[in-house]
Coordinates of C-alpha atoms and ligand atoms in Angstrom, one line a residue:
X1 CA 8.5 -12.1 -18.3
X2 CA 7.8 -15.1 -15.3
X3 CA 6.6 -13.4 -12.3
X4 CA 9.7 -14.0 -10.6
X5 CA 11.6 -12.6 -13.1
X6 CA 9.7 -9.6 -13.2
X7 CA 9.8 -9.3 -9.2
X8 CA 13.5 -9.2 -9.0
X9 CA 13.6 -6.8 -11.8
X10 CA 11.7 -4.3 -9.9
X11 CA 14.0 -4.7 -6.8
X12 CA 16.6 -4.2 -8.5
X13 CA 15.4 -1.4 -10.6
X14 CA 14.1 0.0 -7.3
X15 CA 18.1 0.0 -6.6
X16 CA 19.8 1.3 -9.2
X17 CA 17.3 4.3 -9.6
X18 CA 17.6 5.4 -6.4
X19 CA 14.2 4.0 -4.7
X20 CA 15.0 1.7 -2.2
X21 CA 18.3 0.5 -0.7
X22 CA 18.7 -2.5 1.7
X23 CA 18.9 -0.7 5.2
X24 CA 22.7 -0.5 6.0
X25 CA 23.5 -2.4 3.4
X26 CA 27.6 -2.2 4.1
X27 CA 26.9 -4.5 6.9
X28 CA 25.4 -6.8 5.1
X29 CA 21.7 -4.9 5.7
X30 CA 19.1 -5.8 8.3
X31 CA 16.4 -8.3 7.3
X32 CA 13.1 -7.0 6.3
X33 CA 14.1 -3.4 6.7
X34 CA 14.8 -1.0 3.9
X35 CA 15.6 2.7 3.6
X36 CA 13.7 5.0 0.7
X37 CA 16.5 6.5 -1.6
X38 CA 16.4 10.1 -3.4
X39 CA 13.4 9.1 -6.0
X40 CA 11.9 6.9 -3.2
X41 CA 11.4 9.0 -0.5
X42 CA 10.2 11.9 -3.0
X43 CA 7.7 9.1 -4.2
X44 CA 6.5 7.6 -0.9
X45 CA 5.8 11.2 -0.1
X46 CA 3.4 12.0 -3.0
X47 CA 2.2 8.9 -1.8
X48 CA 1.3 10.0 1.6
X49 CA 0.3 13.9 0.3
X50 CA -2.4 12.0 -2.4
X51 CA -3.6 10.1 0.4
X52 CA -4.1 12.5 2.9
X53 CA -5.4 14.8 0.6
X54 CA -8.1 12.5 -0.3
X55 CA -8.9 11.6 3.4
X56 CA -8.5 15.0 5.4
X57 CA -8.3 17.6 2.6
X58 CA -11.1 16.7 0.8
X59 CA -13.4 15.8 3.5
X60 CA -14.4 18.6 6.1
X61 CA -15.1 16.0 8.8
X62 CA -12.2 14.0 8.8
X63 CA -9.2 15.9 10.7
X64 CA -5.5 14.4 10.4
X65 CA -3.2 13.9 13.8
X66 CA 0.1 12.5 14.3
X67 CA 0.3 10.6 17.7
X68 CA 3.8 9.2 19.4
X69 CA 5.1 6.2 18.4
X70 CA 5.3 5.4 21.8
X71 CA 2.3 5.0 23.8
X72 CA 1.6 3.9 27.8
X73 CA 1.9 0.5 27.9
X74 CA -1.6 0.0 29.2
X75 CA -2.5 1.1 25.8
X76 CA -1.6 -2.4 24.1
X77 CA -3.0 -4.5 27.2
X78 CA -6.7 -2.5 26.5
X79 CA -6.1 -3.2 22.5
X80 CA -5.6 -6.9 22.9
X81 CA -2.5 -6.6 21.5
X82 CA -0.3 -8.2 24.3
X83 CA -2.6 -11.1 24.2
X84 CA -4.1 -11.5 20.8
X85 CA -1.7 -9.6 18.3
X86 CA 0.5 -13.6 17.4
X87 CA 1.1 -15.0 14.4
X88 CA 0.5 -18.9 14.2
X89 CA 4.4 -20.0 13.3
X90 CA 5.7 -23.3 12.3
X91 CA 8.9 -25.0 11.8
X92 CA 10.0 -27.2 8.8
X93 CA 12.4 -29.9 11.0
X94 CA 14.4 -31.1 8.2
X95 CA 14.6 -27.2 6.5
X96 CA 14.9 -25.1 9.8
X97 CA 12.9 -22.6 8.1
X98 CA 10.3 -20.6 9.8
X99 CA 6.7 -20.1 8.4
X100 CA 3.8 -18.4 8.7
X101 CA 1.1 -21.6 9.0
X102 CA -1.9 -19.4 7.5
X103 CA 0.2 -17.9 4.8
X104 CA 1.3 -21.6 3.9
X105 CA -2.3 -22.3 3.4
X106 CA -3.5 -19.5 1.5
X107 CA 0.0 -19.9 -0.9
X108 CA -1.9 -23.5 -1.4
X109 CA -5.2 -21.6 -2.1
X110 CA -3.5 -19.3 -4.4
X111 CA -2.1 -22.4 -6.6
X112 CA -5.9 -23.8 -7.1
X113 CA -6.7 -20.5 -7.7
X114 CA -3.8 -20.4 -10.7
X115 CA -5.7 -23.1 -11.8
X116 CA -9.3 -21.4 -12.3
X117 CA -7.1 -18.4 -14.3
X118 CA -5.7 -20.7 -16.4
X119 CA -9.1 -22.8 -17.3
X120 CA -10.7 -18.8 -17.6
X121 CA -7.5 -18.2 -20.4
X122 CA -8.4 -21.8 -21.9
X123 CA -12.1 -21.2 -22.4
X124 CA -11.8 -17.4 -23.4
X125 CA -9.6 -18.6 -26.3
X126 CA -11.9 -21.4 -27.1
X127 CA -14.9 -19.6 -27.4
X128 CA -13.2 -16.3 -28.8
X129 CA -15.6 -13.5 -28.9
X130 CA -18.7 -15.4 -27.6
X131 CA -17.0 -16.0 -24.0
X132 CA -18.6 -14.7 -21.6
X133 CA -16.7 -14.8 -18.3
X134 CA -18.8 -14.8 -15.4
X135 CA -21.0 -17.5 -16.9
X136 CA -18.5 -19.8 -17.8
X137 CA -17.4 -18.9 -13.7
X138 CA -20.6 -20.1 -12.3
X139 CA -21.2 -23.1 -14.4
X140 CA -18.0 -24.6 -15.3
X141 CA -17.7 -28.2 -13.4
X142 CA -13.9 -27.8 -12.7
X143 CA -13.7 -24.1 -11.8
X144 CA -16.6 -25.2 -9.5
X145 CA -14.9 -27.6 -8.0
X146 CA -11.8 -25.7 -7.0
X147 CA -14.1 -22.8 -5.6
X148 CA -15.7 -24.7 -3.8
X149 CA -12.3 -26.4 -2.6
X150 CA -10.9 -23.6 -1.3
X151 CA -13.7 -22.4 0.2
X152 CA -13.6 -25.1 2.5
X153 CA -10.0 -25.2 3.3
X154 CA -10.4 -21.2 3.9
X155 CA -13.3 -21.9 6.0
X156 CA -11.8 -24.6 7.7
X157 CA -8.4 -22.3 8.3
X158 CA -10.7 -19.2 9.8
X159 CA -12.7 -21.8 12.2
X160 CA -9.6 -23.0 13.8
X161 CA -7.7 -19.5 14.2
X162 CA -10.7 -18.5 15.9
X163 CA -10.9 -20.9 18.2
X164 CA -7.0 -21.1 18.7
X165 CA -7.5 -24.9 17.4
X166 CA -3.4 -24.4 15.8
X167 CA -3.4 -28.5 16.1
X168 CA -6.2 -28.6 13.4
X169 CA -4.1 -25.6 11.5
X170 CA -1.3 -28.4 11.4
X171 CA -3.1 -31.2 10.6
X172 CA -5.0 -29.6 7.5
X173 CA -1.4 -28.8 6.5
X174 CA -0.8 -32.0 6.5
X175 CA -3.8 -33.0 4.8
X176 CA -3.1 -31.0 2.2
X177 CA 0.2 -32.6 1.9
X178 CA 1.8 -29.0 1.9
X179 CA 5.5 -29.1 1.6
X180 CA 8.1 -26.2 2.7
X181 CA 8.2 -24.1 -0.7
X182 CA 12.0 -24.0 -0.3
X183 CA 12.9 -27.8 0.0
X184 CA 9.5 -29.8 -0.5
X185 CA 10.0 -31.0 2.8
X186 CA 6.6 -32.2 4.8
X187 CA 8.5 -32.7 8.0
X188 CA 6.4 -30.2 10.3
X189 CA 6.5 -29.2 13.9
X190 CA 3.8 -28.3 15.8
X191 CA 2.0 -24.6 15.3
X192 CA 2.8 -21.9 17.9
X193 CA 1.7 -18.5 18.5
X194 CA 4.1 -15.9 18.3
X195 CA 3.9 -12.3 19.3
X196 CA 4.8 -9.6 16.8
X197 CA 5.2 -6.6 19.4
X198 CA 9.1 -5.6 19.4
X199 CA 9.4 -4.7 23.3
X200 CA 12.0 -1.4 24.9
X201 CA 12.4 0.1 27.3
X202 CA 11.5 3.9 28.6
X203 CA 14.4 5.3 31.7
X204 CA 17.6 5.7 32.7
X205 CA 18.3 2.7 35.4
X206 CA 17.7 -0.6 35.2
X207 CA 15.1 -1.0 38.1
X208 CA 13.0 1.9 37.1
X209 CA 12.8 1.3 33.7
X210 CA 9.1 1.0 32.0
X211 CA 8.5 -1.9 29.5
X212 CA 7.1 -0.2 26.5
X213 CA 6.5 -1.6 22.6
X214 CA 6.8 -0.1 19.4
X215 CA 3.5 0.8 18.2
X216 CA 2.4 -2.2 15.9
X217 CA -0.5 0.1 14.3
X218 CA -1.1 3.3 14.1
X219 CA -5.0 3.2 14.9
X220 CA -4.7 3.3 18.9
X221 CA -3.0 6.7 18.8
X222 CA -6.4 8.2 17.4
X223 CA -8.5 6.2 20.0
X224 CA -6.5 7.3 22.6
X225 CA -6.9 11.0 21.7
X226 CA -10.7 10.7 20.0
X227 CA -12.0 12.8 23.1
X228 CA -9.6 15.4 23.0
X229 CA -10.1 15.7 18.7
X230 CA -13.9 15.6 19.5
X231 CA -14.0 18.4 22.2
X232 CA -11.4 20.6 21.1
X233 CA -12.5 20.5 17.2
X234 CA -16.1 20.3 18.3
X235 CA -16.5 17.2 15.8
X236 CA -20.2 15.8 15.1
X237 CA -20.7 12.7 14.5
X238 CA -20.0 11.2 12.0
X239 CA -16.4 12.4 11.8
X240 CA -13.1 10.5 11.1
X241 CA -9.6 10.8 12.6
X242 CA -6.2 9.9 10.3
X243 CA -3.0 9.9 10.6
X244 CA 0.1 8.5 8.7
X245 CA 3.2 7.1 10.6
X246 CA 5.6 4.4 11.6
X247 CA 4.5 1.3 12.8
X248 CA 6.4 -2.3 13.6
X249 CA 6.0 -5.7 13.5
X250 CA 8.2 -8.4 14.2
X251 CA 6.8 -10.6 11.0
X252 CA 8.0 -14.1 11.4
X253 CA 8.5 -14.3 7.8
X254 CA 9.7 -11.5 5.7
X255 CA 11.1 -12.1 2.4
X256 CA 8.8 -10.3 -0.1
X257 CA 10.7 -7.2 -0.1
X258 CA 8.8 -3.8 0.9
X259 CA 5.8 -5.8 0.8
X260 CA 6.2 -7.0 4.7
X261 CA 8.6 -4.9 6.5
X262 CA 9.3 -5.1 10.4
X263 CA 9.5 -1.1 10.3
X264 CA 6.7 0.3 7.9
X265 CA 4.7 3.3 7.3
X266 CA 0.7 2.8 7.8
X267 CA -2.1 5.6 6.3
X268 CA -4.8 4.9 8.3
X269 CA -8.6 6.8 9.3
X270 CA -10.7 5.8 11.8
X271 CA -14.6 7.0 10.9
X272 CA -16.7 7.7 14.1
X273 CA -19.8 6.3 13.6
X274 CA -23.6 6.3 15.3
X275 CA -24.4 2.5 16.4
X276 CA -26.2 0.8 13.9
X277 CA -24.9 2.6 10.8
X278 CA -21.7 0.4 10.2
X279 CA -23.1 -1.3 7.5
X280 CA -23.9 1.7 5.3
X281 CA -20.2 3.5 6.2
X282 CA -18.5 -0.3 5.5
X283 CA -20.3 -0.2 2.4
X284 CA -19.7 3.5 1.7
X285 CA -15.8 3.1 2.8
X286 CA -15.2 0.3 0.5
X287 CA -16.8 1.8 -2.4
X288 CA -14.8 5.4 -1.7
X289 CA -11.3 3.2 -0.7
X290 CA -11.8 1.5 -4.0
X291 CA -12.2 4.6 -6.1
X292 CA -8.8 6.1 -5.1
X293 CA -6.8 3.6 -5.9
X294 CA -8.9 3.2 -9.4
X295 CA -8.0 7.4 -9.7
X296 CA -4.8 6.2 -10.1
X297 CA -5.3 4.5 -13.8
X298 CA -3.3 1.1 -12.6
X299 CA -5.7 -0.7 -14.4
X300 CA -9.4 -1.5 -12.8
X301 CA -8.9 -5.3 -13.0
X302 CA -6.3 -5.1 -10.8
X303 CA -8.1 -4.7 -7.4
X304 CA -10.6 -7.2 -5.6
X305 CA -11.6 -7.3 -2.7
X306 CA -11.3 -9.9 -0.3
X307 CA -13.8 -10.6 2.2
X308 CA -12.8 -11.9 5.8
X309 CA -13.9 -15.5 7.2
X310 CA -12.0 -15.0 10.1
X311 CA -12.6 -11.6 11.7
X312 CA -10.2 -10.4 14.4
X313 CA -11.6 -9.7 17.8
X314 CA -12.6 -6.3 17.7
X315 CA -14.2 -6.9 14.1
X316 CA -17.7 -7.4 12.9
X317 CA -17.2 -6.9 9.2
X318 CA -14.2 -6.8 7.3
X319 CA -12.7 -6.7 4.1
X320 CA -9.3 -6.5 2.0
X321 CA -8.5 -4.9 -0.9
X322 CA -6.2 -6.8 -2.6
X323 CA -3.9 -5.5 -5.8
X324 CA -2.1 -8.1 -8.1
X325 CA 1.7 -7.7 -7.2
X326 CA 4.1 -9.6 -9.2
X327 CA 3.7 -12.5 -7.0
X328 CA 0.0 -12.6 -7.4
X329 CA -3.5 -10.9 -5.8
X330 CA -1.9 -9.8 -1.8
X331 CA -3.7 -7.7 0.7
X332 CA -3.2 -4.2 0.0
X333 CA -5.7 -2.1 1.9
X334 CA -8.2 -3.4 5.3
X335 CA -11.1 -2.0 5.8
X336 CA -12.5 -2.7 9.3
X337 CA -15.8 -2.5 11.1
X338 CA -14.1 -2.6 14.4
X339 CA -17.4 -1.6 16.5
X340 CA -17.1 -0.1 19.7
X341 CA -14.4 -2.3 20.7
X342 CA -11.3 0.0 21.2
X343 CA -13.2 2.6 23.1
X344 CA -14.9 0.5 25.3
X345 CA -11.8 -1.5 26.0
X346 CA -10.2 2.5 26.8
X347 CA -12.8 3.1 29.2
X348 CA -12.4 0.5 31.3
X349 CA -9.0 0.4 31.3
X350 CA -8.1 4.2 32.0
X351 CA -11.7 5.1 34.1
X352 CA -11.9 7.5 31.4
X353 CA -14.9 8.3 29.9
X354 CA -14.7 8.2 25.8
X355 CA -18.1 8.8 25.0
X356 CA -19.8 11.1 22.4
X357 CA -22.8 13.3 23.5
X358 CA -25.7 13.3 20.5
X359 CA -27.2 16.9 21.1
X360 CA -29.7 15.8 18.5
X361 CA -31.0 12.7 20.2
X362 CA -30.3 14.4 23.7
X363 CA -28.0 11.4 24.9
X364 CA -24.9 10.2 25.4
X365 CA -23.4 7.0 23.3
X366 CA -19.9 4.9 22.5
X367 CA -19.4 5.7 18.9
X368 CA -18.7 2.2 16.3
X369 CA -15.6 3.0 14.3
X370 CA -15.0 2.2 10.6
X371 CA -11.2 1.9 9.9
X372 CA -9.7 2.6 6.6
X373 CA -5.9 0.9 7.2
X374 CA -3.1 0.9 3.9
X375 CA 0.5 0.5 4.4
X376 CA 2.6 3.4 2.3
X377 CA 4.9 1.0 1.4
X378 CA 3.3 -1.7 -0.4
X379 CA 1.4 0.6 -1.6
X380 CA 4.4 2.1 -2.8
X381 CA 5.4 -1.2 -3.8
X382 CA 1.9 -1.5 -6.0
X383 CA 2.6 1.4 -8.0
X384 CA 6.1 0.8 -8.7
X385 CA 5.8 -2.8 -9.7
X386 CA 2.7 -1.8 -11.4
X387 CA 4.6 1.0 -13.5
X388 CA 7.7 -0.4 -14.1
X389 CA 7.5 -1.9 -17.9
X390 CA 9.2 -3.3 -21.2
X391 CA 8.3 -1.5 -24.0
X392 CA 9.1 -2.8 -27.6
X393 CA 9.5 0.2 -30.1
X394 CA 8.4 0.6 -33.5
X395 CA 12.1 0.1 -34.5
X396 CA 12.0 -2.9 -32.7
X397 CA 14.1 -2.1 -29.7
X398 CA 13.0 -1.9 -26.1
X399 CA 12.8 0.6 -23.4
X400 CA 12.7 -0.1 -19.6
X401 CA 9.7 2.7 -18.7
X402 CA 8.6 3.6 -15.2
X403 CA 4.5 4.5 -16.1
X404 CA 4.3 6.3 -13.3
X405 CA 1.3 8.3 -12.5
X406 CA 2.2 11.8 -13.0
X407 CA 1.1 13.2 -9.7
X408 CA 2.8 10.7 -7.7
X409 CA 6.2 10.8 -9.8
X410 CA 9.5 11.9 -7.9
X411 CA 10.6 14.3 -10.5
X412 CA 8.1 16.4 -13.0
X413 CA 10.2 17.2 -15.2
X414 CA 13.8 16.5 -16.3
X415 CA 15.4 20.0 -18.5
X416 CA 18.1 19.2 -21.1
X417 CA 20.2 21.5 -22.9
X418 CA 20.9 19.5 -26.5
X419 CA 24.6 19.9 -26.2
X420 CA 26.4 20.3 -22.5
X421 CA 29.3 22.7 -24.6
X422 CA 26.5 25.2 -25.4
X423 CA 27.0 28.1 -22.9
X424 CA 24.0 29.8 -24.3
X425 CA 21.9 26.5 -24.0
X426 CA 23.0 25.4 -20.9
X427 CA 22.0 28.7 -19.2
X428 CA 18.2 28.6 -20.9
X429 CA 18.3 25.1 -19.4
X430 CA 19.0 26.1 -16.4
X431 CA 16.6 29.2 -16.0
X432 CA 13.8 27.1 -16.9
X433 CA 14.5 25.0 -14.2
X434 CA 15.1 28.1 -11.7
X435 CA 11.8 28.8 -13.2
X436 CA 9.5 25.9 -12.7
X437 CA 11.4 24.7 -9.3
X438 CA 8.6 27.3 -7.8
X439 CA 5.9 24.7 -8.3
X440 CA 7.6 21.3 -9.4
X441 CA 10.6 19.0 -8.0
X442 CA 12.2 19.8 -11.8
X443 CA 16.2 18.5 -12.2
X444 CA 18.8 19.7 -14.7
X445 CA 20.7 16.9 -16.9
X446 CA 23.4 17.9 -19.6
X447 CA 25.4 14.4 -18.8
X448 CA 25.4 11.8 -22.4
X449 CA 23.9 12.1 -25.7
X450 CA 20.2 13.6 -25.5
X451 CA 18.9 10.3 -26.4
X452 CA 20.3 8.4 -23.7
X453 CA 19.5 11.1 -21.4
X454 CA 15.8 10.3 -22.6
X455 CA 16.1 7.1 -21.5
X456 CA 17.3 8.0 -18.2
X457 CA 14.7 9.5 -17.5
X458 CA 12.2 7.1 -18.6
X459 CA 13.6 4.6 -16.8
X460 CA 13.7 6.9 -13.3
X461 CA 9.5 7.4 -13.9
X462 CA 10.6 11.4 -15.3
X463 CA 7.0 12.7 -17.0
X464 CA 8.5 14.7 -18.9
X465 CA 12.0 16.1 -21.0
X466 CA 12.1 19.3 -21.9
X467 CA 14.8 20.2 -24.1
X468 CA 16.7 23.6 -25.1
X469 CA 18.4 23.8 -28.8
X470 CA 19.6 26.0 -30.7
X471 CA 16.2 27.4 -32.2
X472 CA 15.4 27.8 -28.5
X473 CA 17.5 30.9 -28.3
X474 CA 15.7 32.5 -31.4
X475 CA 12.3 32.2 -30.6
X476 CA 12.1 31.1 -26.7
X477 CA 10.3 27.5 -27.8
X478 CA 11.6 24.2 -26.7
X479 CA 10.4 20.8 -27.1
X480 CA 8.7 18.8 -24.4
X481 CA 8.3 15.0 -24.8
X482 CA 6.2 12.9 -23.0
X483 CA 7.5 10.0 -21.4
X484 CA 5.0 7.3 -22.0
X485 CA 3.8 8.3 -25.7
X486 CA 7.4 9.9 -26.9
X487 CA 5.4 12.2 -28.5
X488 CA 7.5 15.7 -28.9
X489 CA 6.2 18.9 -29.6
X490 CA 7.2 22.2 -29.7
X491 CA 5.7 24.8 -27.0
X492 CA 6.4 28.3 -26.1
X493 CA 8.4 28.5 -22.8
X494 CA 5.6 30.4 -21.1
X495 CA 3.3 27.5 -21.6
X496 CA 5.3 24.7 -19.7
X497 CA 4.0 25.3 -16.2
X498 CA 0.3 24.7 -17.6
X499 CA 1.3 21.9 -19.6
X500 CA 2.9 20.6 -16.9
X501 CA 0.2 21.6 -14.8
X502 CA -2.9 19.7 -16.4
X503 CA -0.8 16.0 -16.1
X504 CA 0.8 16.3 -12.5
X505 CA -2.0 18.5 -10.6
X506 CA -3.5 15.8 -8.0
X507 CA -6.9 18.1 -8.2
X508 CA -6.8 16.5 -12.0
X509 CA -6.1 13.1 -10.4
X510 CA -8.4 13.5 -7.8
X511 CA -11.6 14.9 -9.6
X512 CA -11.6 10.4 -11.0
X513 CA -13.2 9.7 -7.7
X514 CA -16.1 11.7 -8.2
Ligands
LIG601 P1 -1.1 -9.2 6.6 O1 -2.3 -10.1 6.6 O2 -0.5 -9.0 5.2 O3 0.0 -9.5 7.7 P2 -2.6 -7.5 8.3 O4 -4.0 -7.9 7.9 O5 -1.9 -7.9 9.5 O6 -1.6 -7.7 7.0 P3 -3.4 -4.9 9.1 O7 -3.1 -5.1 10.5 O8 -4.8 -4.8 8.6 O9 -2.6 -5.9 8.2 O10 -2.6 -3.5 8.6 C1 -3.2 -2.7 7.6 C2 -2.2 -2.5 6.5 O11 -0.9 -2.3 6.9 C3 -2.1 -3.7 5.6 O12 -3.2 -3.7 4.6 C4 -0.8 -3.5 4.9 O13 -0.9 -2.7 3.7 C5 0.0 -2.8 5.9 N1 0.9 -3.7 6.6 C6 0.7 -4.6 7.6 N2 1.8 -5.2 8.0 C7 2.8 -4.8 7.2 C8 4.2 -5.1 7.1 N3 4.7 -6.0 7.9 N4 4.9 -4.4 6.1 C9 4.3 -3.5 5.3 N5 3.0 -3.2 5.4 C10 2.3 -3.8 6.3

């Protein structure tokens, strides 16, 4: 299936099993903002639980907090955000169309990048068995060439962001002869920065009103409260803060679905470091970032990381890891070396004090921070793409399957009596879900022919069906089929929960990190 294809296949699969709905959709729905449905929200929050178990659970010196969405303005003046959180935009005169000038460039990048794939596919067919990939990589004149291509223009991009050059950013878009990817139109205007902060107000009248902002990350909530963690959990350094919640941004361009929202969920942890160690916790971050989302059997080829050119202004290190979506390798997961930036800039802007006091070395410092930062929802968006397949069956027909991972699957189990007209069935059916309910989010389904029911379930990411016949009632055995193999067997009702057990348990998920 074209990537395209596939793309608007998962939205709309997302809709019709009862993921994610267009927010208010009966009035037409609100762009970039979506609601979770009954599977979705049950999803995003295994999400968030496998996360946070990971983070704060499994590590005794990282504690979890959840901060106000609203903060004191001040907050965002110390962060840089009021002056420094913009977007460069530009126009297309002839389209009206708003862009995002850096994302125009990298889309360009991504297209040369297309291009070394396709020469990797060429010469991995050519040379069959024999191919070996990163050689052909280093030494290829062509693949070379492009590298080294987009290297430039990268470089190139960073140097002018950084030094707020935005007539260079427009001129290497014109250079590059890049044309608006909805018309082919190279009628550009200028590049302007734009601020993503969506402003309110806090009070009752007009004149006394306070000029707030929606957070636009969740990090500052934990640097504003890093003292009060510190002191009243008597944390030693190092020591991490985390905390999952709403944050918004008023993205110029929004089109790709969950994947860039204007109200989104962020699961981020902010390490406390000793100056001078960021290097080894960067290194140590990335490598333990990296291994959760592997735990989660997507497929290893499917992450890289991307390292930063242009680092923001309270970074000196920093790195993406990117996951291939449908519409190619996007950012997924930062992971920042933000220094001791945010609690310096606290300091001085409150005439607070955020410093740490090393009883070891006998003095007093301004911890460095590492920052862990992934949005739940296109992370969300990951694994649902990622799951959602076509399968072609031995008899030759297909099956739309949602390969969810277990543990992170909305429903455990679906139980189905053979035939609805069954009394005796129907109320097996139904114990054993008044039964397992205690320890999984198990549904009942006696609606259609078994075998569509099946299929329903497959389709809605269901691990596994467990159904009650007729030899059910003589000796308490039902069959439980799995969902990705369609392998049935028949098991003793006592031994569901631990068969259940051993494929949804995150402990079994999590123990992949190690
Ligand atoms: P991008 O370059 O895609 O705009 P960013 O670098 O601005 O992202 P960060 O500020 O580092 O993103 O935020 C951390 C994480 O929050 C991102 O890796 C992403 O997963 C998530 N995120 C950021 N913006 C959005 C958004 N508009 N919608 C959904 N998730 C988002």
């Amino acid at each position: 299936m074209a990537n395209e294809d596939k793309f608007k296949k998962v939205i709309s699969h997302a809709k019709e099993y009862g993921y994610v709905f267009q927010s208010s959709e009966i009035y037409d729905g609100l762009s970039a903002v979506y609601d979770y449905a009954q599977n979705g929200a049950e999803l995003k929050k295994n999400i968030r639980d496998y996360w946070w178990k990971a983070m704060v659970q499994m590590h005794e010196n990282i504690v979890g907090i959840d901060a106000a969405i609203f903060m004191h303005p001040t907050t965002w003046k110390a962060s840089g955000h009021v002056d420094a959180f913009n977007d460069p935009l530009i126009d297309n005169k002839d389209s009206k169309k708003r862009y995002r000038a850096d994302v125009l460039v990298e889309d360009y990048c991504a297209k040369i990048e297309a291009k070394i794939e396709k020469e990797i596919k060429k010469a991995a067919k050519r040379f069959g068995d024999a191919f070996n990939k990163e050689e052909f990589v280093s030494t290829n004149g062509r693949v070379l060439g492009y590298k080294e291509k987009i290297d430039t223009i990268l470089k190139r991009l960073g140097k002018s962001l950084e030094n707020e050059d935005l007539a260079d950013v427009k001129a290497l878009i014109e250079e590059l002869e890049i044309a608006d990817p909805m018309t082919g139109s190279k009628n550009w205007t200028d590049v302007k920065q734009f601020n993503l902060m969506f402003g309110t107000k806090l009070g009752a009248s007009a004149e006394s009103a306070m000029d707030l902002y929606l957070r636009p990350e969740t990090a500052q909530g934990i640097f504003v409260n890093f003292l009060n963690v510190q002191k009243t959990g008597r944390m030693k350094i190092p020591f991490g803060i985390a905390q999952t919640g709403k944050a918004f941004r008023n993205e110029i361009v929004a089109r790709q679905f969950i994947f860039r929202m204007r109200e989104f969920e962020q699961m981020e942890m902010q390490f406390f470091i000793k100056p001078g160690t960021q290097k080894q916790w960067f290194d140590y971050w990335k490598d333990t970032r990296l291994k959760w989302h592997k735990s989660l059997g997507m497929g290893d080829d499917n992450y890289r990381f991307h390292d930063h050119e242009k680092l923001a202004h309270y970074a000196d290190a920093a790195t993406d890891i990117e996951f291939r979506f449908p519409f190619g390798f996007k950012e997924l997961e930062g992971i920042h070396s933000r220094t001791d930036f945010d609690l310096k800039q606290h300091e001085e802007y409150s005439g607070k004090k955020l410093q740490y006091f090393d009883h070891e070395e006998n003095s007093s410092y301004t911890p460095y921070v590492l920052e862990t930062s992934i949005g739940l929802d296109r992370m969300f968006l990951a694994v649902f793409s990622n799951s959602l397949q076509d399968d072609t069956l031995e008899d030759g027909s297909e099956r739309t399957v949602l390969k969810l991972p277990a543990v992170l699957a909305p429903t455990k189990a679906a139980v189905l009596p053979l035939v609805r007209k069954d009394e005796a069935l129907t109320k097996m059916a139904k114990d054993i879900v008044d039964d397992l309910k205690w320890d999984f989010n198990v549904i009942y389904d006696e609606k259609d022919a078994v075998g569509r029911r099946y299929r329903r379930q497959d389709a809605a990411g269901t691990p596994f069906c467990i159904t009650v016949d007729g030899e059910s009632i003589e000796n308490n055995t039902v069959t439980i089929r799995h969902r990705d193999t369609m392998e049935q067997k028949r098991v003793k009702v006592d031994e569901l929960r631990d068969i259940i057990k051993a494929e949804v348990d995150v402990k079994h998920w999590l123990m992949k990190m190690k």
